[in-house]
């Protein structure tokens, strides 16, 4: 079953005003099967935060995002849904993009206010198609934090390509949200494998034109809380964390927004 973790979190945070992290000690390991990374190695990886909605322990992190222009951050459309936020996104009083900070408990980097929110009007919460949105920041980030997006036909989409996914999400599948940025190595899988894994159910439907899937026999994967964050291969952004059945399960790879299609949609004038 699809577990929209963030919805549960918003309800919990709203009901009890408790921080989203369980009081269990922070696990050494975000993402499943990952390793810690310095923000300098991945300056385009940002956290979407609202302390008002999600509590202050981890700066209010609830999703990831990617810097695709000095003032433009790409994320998942579902991250900005009322389901997740408990309120329409424009009514979140302190929605921010935290850049240049790997440890959410520290105050490195910057917290940028969001000036504009664009959510793909074609996003379909049932199939998960078109799961992307763009935040425009009030002040630009450094040019060095921008990652190029893969275009249609990019060689990095070939099955077998080694890719890395980044995030502060659940490291266990059991709700252990990371306080420090993690990365996990996964392989781009073929559309045939992805279609077989997700022919269409409550989890979502794999749509080859606008999604890609990636995983690894060793259980490496993204997980809840990583949504909207980057999947990078060959120095280019190829995917955004979107959905999956559980995390790191054999036969249930992670599904990502196919960024080449985002590039096309954004160019086509939004
Ligand atoms: N929907 C999740 C989120 O909101 C991301 C799930 C990714 N799952 C996976 N197995 N790769 O954070």
CSV table of N, CA, C and O in Angstrom, one decimal, residues 55-141:
chain,number,residue,atom,x,y,z
A,55,UNK,N,7.5,20.8,13.0
A,55,UNK,CA,8.3,20.9,14.2
A,55,UNK,C,9.7,21.3,13.9
A,55,UNK,O,10.2,21.2,12.7
A,56,UNK,N,10.4,21.7,14.9
A,56,UNK,CA,11.7,22.3,14.7
A,56,UNK,C,12.9,21.4,14.8
A,56,UNK,O,14.0,21.8,14.5
A,57,UNK,N,12.7,20.1,15.2
A,57,UNK,CA,13.9,19.3,15.5
A,57,UNK,C,14.8,19.1,14.3
A,57,UNK,O,16.0,19.2,14.5
A,58,UNK,N,14.3,18.9,13.1
A,58,UNK,CA,15.1,18.8,11.9
A,58,UNK,C,14.8,19.9,11.0
A,58,UNK,O,14.8,19.8,9.8
A,59,UNK,N,14.7,21.2,11.6
A,59,UNK,CA,14.5,22.4,10.8
A,59,UNK,C,13.1,22.4,10.1
A,59,UNK,O,12.9,23.2,9.2
A,60,UNK,N,12.3,21.4,10.4
A,60,UNK,CA,11.0,21.3,9.8
A,60,UNK,C,11.0,20.6,8.4
A,60,UNK,O,10.1,20.8,7.6
A,61,UNK,N,12.1,19.9,8.2
A,61,UNK,CA,12.3,19.2,6.8
A,61,UNK,C,11.1,18.2,6.6
A,61,UNK,O,10.8,17.4,7.5
A,62,UNK,N,10.5,18.3,5.4
A,62,UNK,CA,9.5,17.3,5.0
A,62,UNK,C,9.7,16.7,3.6
A,62,UNK,O,9.0,15.7,3.3
A,63,UNK,N,10.5,17.3,2.8
A,63,UNK,CA,10.8,16.8,1.4
A,63,UNK,C,12.1,17.3,1.0
A,63,UNK,O,12.7,18.2,1.6
A,64,UNK,N,12.6,16.8,-0.1
A,64,UNK,CA,13.8,17.3,-0.8
A,64,UNK,C,13.4,18.2,-1.9
A,64,UNK,O,12.3,18.3,-2.3
A,65,UNK,N,14.5,18.8,-2.5
A,65,UNK,CA,14.3,19.6,-3.7
A,65,UNK,C,15.6,19.7,-4.4
A,65,UNK,O,16.7,19.3,-3.8
A,66,UNK,N,15.6,20.3,-5.6
A,66,UNK,CA,16.8,20.4,-6.4
A,66,UNK,C,17.0,21.8,-7.0
A,66,UNK,O,16.0,22.3,-7.6
A,67,UNK,N,18.1,22.4,-6.9
A,67,UNK,CA,18.4,23.7,-7.5
A,67,UNK,C,18.6,23.6,-9.0
A,67,UNK,O,19.6,23.0,-9.4
A,68,UNK,N,17.7,24.0,-9.8
A,68,UNK,CA,17.8,23.9,-11.3
A,68,UNK,C,18.0,25.3,-11.9
A,68,UNK,O,18.3,25.4,-13.1
A,69,UNK,N,18.0,26.3,-11.1
A,69,UNK,CA,18.3,27.7,-11.5
A,69,UNK,C,18.6,28.4,-10.3
A,69,UNK,O,18.2,28.0,-9.2
A,70,UNK,N,19.3,29.6,-10.3
A,70,UNK,CA,19.7,30.2,-9.1
A,70,UNK,C,18.5,30.6,-8.2
A,70,UNK,O,18.7,30.6,-7.0
A,71,UNK,N,17.3,30.8,-8.8
A,71,UNK,CA,16.2,31.1,-7.9
A,71,UNK,C,15.1,30.0,-8.1
A,71,UNK,O,13.9,30.2,-7.7
A,72,UNK,N,15.4,28.9,-8.8
A,72,UNK,CA,14.4,27.9,-9.1
A,72,UNK,C,14.7,26.5,-8.4
A,72,UNK,O,15.8,26.0,-8.7
A,73,UNK,N,13.8,26.0,-7.7
A,73,UNK,CA,14.0,24.7,-7.0
A,73,UNK,C,12.9,23.8,-7.5
A,73,UNK,O,11.7,24.1,-7.4
A,74,UNK,N,13.3,22.7,-8.0
A,74,UNK,CA,12.4,21.6,-8.5
A,74,UNK,C,12.1,20.7,-7.4
A,74,UNK,O,13.0,20.3,-6.6
A,75,UNK,N,10.8,20.3,-7.2
A,75,UNK,CA,10.5,19.3,-6.2
A,75,UNK,C,9.3,18.5,-6.7
A,75,UNK,O,8.9,18.6,-7.9
A,76,UNK,N,8.8,17.6,-5.8
A,76,UNK,CA,7.7,16.8,-6.2
A,76,UNK,C,6.4,17.5,-6.0
A,76,UNK,O,6.2,18.2,-5.0
A,77,UNK,N,5.4,17.4,-6.9
A,77,UNK,CA,4.1,18.1,-6.7
A,77,UNK,C,3.4,17.6,-5.5
A,77,UNK,O,2.8,18.3,-4.7
A,78,UNK,N,3.6,16.3,-5.2
A,78,UNK,CA,2.8,15.7,-4.0
A,78,UNK,C,3.4,16.3,-2.7
A,78,UNK,O,2.6,16.3,-1.7
A,79,UNK,N,4.6,16.8,-2.7
A,79,UNK,CA,5.2,17.4,-1.5
A,79,UNK,C,4.4,18.7,-1.1
A,79,UNK,O,4.4,19.1,0.1
A,80,UNK,N,3.7,19.3,-2.1
A,80,UNK,CA,3.0,20.6,-1.8
A,80,UNK,C,1.5,20.4,-1.7
A,80,UNK,O,0.7,21.3,-1.8
A,81,UNK,N,1.1,19.1,-1.6
A,81,UNK,CA,-0.4,18.8,-1.6
A,81,UNK,C,-0.9,19.2,-0.2
A,81,UNK,O,-0.1,19.2,0.8
A,82,UNK,N,-2.2,19.4,-0.1
A,82,UNK,CA,-2.8,19.6,1.2
A,82,UNK,C,-2.7,18.4,2.1
A,82,UNK,O,-2.6,18.5,3.3
A,83,UNK,N,-2.7,17.2,1.4
A,83,UNK,CA,-2.5,16.0,2.2
A,83,UNK,C,-1.3,16.0,3.0
A,83,UNK,O,-1.2,15.5,4.1
A,84,UNK,N,-0.2,16.5,2.4
A,84,UNK,CA,1.1,16.5,3.1
A,84,UNK,C,1.2,17.7,4.1
A,84,UNK,O,1.6,17.5,5.2
A,85,UNK,N,0.7,18.8,3.6
A,85,UNK,CA,1.0,20.1,4.4
A,85,UNK,C,-0.1,20.3,5.4
A,85,UNK,O,0.0,21.1,6.4
A,86,UNK,N,-1.3,19.7,5.2
A,86,UNK,CA,-2.4,19.9,6.1
A,86,UNK,C,-3.1,21.2,5.9
A,86,UNK,O,-4.0,21.6,6.6
A,87,UNK,N,-2.6,21.9,4.8
A,87,UNK,CA,-3.2,23.2,4.5
A,87,UNK,C,-2.7,23.5,3.1
A,87,UNK,O,-1.8,22.9,2.6
A,88,UNK,N,-3.4,24.4,2.3
A,88,UNK,CA,-2.9,24.7,1.0
A,88,UNK,C,-1.5,25.3,1.1
A,88,UNK,O,-1.2,26.0,2.1
A,89,UNK,N,-0.6,25.0,0.1
A,89,UNK,CA,0.8,25.4,0.3
A,89,UNK,C,1.0,26.9,0.5
A,89,UNK,O,1.9,27.3,1.2
A,90,UNK,N,0.2,27.7,-0.2
A,90,UNK,CA,0.4,29.1,0.0
A,90,UNK,C,0.0,29.6,1.4
A,90,UNK,O,0.2,30.8,1.7
A,91,UNK,N,-0.6,28.8,2.1
A,91,UNK,CA,-1.0,29.2,3.5
A,91,UNK,C,0.0,28.7,4.6
A,91,UNK,O,-0.2,28.9,5.8
A,92,UNK,N,1.0,28.0,4.1
A,92,UNK,CA,2.1,27.6,5.1
A,92,UNK,C,2.9,28.9,5.4
A,92,UNK,O,3.4,29.5,4.5
A,93,UNK,N,2.9,29.3,6.7
A,93,UNK,CA,3.5,30.6,7.0
A,93,UNK,C,5.0,30.6,6.8
A,93,UNK,O,5.5,31.7,6.6
A,94,UNK,N,5.7,29.5,6.9
A,94,UNK,CA,7.1,29.6,6.9
A,94,UNK,C,7.7,28.5,6.0
A,94,UNK,O,8.7,27.9,6.3
A,95,UNK,N,7.2,28.3,4.8
A,95,UNK,CA,7.7,27.4,3.8
A,95,UNK,C,9.1,28.0,3.4
A,95,UNK,O,9.2,29.1,2.9
A,96,UNK,N,10.1,27.2,3.5
A,96,UNK,CA,11.5,27.7,3.2
A,96,UNK,C,12.3,26.6,2.5
A,96,UNK,O,12.0,25.4,2.6
A,97,UNK,N,13.3,27.0,1.8
A,97,UNK,CA,14.2,26.1,1.1
A,97,UNK,C,15.6,26.3,1.8
A,97,UNK,O,16.1,27.4,1.8
A,98,UNK,N,16.0,25.2,2.4
A,98,UNK,CA,17.3,25.3,3.1
A,98,UNK,C,18.4,24.7,2.2
A,98,UNK,O,18.3,23.6,1.7
A,99,UNK,N,19.4,25.6,1.9
A,99,UNK,CA,20.5,25.2,1.0
A,99,UNK,C,21.8,25.3,1.8
A,99,UNK,O,21.9,26.0,2.8
A,100,UNK,N,22.8,24.5,1.3
A,100,UNK,CA,24.1,24.5,1.9
A,100,UNK,C,24.2,24.0,3.3
A,100,UNK,O,25.1,24.3,4.1
A,101,UNK,N,23.3,23.1,3.7
A,101,UNK,CA,23.3,22.5,5.0
A,101,UNK,C,23.0,21.0,5.0
A,101,UNK,O,21.9,20.6,4.5
A,102,UNK,N,24.0,20.2,5.4
A,102,UNK,CA,23.8,18.8,5.4
A,102,UNK,C,23.1,18.4,6.7
A,102,UNK,O,22.2,17.5,6.7
A,103,UNK,N,23.5,19.0,7.8
A,103,UNK,CA,23.0,18.7,9.1
A,103,UNK,C,21.9,19.6,9.5
A,103,UNK,O,22.1,20.8,9.7
A,104,UNK,N,20.7,19.1,9.5
A,104,UNK,CA,19.5,19.9,9.7
A,104,UNK,C,19.4,20.5,11.1
A,104,UNK,O,18.7,21.5,11.3
A,105,UNK,N,20.3,20.0,12.0
A,105,UNK,CA,20.3,20.6,13.4
A,105,UNK,C,21.3,21.7,13.5
A,105,UNK,O,21.3,22.4,14.5
A,106,UNK,N,22.1,22.0,12.4
A,106,UNK,CA,23.1,23.0,12.4
A,106,UNK,C,22.5,24.3,11.7
A,106,UNK,O,21.4,24.3,11.2
A,107,UNK,N,23.3,25.4,11.7
A,107,UNK,CA,22.7,26.6,11.0
A,107,UNK,C,23.6,27.0,9.9
A,107,UNK,O,23.5,28.1,9.4
A,108,UNK,N,24.3,26.0,9.3
A,108,UNK,CA,25.1,26.3,8.1
A,108,UNK,C,24.2,26.7,6.9
A,108,UNK,O,23.0,26.4,7.0
A,109,UNK,N,24.8,27.3,5.9
A,109,UNK,CA,24.0,27.6,4.7
A,109,UNK,C,23.0,28.7,4.8
A,109,UNK,O,23.1,29.6,5.7
A,110,UNK,N,21.9,28.6,4.1
A,110,UNK,CA,20.9,29.6,4.1
A,110,UNK,C,19.5,29.0,4.1
A,110,UNK,O,19.3,27.9,3.7
A,111,UNK,N,18.6,29.9,4.5
A,111,UNK,CA,17.1,29.5,4.5
A,111,UNK,C,16.4,30.6,3.6
A,111,UNK,O,16.3,31.7,4.0
A,112,UNK,N,16.0,30.2,2.5
A,112,UNK,CA,15.4,31.1,1.5
A,112,UNK,C,13.9,31.0,1.6
A,112,UNK,O,13.3,30.0,1.6
A,113,UNK,N,13.3,32.2,1.6
A,113,UNK,CA,11.8,32.2,1.5
A,113,UNK,C,11.4,31.9,0.1
A,113,UNK,O,12.2,32.1,-0.9
A,114,UNK,N,10.2,31.5,0.0
A,114,UNK,CA,9.6,31.1,-1.3
A,114,UNK,C,8.7,32.2,-1.8
A,114,UNK,O,7.8,32.6,-1.1
A,115,UNK,N,9.0,32.7,-3.0
A,115,UNK,CA,8.3,33.9,-3.5
A,115,UNK,C,7.1,33.4,-4.4
A,115,UNK,O,6.1,34.1,-4.5
A,116,UNK,N,7.3,32.2,-5.0
A,116,UNK,CA,6.2,31.8,-5.9
A,116,UNK,C,6.2,30.2,-5.9
A,116,UNK,O,7.2,29.6,-5.8
A,117,UNK,N,5.0,29.7,-6.0
A,117,UNK,CA,4.8,28.2,-6.1
A,117,UNK,C,4.1,27.9,-7.4
A,117,UNK,O,3.0,28.4,-7.6
A,118,UNK,N,4.7,27.0,-8.2
A,118,UNK,CA,4.0,26.5,-9.4
A,118,UNK,C,3.9,25.0,-9.3
A,118,UNK,O,4.9,24.3,-9.1
A,119,UNK,N,2.7,24.5,-9.3
A,119,UNK,CA,2.5,23.0,-9.2
A,119,UNK,C,1.9,22.6,-10.5
A,119,UNK,O,1.0,23.1,-11.0
A,120,UNK,N,2.6,21.5,-11.1
A,120,UNK,CA,2.2,21.0,-12.4
A,120,UNK,C,0.6,20.8,-12.4
A,120,UNK,O,0.2,19.9,-11.6
A,121,UNK,N,-0.1,21.5,-13.2
A,121,UNK,CA,-1.6,21.3,-13.2
A,121,UNK,C,-2.0,19.9,-13.6
A,121,UNK,O,-3.1,19.5,-13.4
A,122,UNK,N,-1.0,19.2,-14.3
A,122,UNK,CA,-1.4,17.9,-14.8
A,122,UNK,C,-1.0,16.8,-13.8
A,122,UNK,O,-1.2,15.6,-14.2
A,123,UNK,N,-0.5,17.1,-12.7
A,123,UNK,CA,-0.2,16.1,-11.7
A,123,UNK,C,-1.4,15.3,-11.3
A,123,UNK,O,-2.5,15.8,-11.1
A,124,UNK,N,-1.2,14.0,-11.4
A,124,UNK,CA,-2.4,13.1,-11.1
A,124,UNK,C,-2.0,12.2,-9.9
A,124,UNK,O,-1.1,11.4,-9.9
A,125,UNK,N,-2.7,12.5,-8.8
A,125,UNK,CA,-2.4,11.9,-7.5
A,125,UNK,C,-2.8,10.4,-7.5
A,125,UNK,O,-2.3,9.7,-6.6
A,126,UNK,N,-3.5,9.9,-8.5
A,126,UNK,CA,-3.8,8.5,-8.5
A,126,UNK,C,-2.7,7.7,-9.2
A,126,UNK,O,-2.2,6.7,-8.6
A,127,UNK,N,-2.3,8.1,-10.4
A,127,UNK,CA,-1.2,7.3,-11.1
A,127,UNK,C,0.1,7.8,-10.6
A,127,UNK,O,1.1,7.2,-10.9
A,128,UNK,N,0.2,9.0,-10.1
A,128,UNK,CA,1.4,9.7,-9.7
A,128,UNK,C,2.1,10.4,-10.9
A,128,UNK,O,3.2,10.8,-10.8
A,129,UNK,N,1.4,10.4,-12.0
A,129,UNK,CA,2.0,11.1,-13.2
A,129,UNK,C,2.2,12.6,-13.0
A,129,UNK,O,1.4,13.2,-12.3
A,130,UNK,N,3.3,13.1,-13.6
A,130,UNK,CA,3.5,14.6,-13.6
A,130,UNK,C,3.8,15.1,-12.2
A,130,UNK,O,3.4,16.3,-11.9
A,131,UNK,N,4.5,14.3,-11.4
A,131,UNK,CA,4.7,14.7,-10.0
A,131,UNK,C,5.9,15.7,-9.8
A,131,UNK,O,6.9,15.4,-9.2
A,132,UNK,N,5.7,16.9,-10.3
A,132,UNK,CA,6.7,17.9,-10.2
A,132,UNK,C,6.1,19.3,-10.0
A,132,UNK,O,5.0,19.6,-10.4
A,133,UNK,N,6.9,20.2,-9.3
A,133,UNK,CA,6.5,21.5,-9.0
A,133,UNK,C,7.8,22.4,-8.9
A,133,UNK,O,8.9,21.9,-8.8
A,134,UNK,N,7.6,23.7,-9.1
A,134,UNK,CA,8.8,24.6,-9.1
A,134,UNK,C,8.5,25.7,-8.0
A,134,UNK,O,7.5,26.3,-8.0
A,135,UNK,N,9.5,25.9,-7.2
A,135,UNK,CA,9.5,27.0,-6.2
A,135,UNK,C,10.4,28.1,-6.7
A,135,UNK,O,11.5,27.8,-7.1
A,136,UNK,N,10.0,29.3,-6.6
A,136,UNK,CA,10.8,30.4,-6.9
A,136,UNK,C,11.2,31.1,-5.6
A,136,UNK,O,10.4,31.4,-4.8
A,137,UNK,N,12.5,31.3,-5.5
A,137,UNK,CA,13.1,31.8,-4.2
A,137,UNK,C,13.1,33.3,-4.2
A,137,UNK,O,13.2,34.0,-5.3
A,138,UNK,N,13.0,33.9,-3.0
A,138,UNK,CA,13.1,35.3,-2.9
A,138,UNK,C,14.5,35.9,-3.2
A,138,UNK,O,14.6,37.0,-3.7
A,139,UNK,N,15.5,35.1,-2.9
A,139,UNK,CA,16.9,35.6,-3.2
A,139,UNK,C,17.6,34.4,-3.9
A,139,UNK,O,17.4,33.3,-3.6
A,140,UNK,N,18.4,34.8,-4.9
A,140,UNK,CA,19.1,33.7,-5.7
A,140,UNK,C,20.2,33.0,-4.9
A,140,UNK,O,20.8,33.6,-4.0
A,141,UNK,N,20.4,31.7,-5.2
A,141,UNK,CA,21.5,31.0,-4.6
A,141,UNK,C,22.8,31.1,-5.4
A,141,UNK,O,22.7,31.7,-6.5
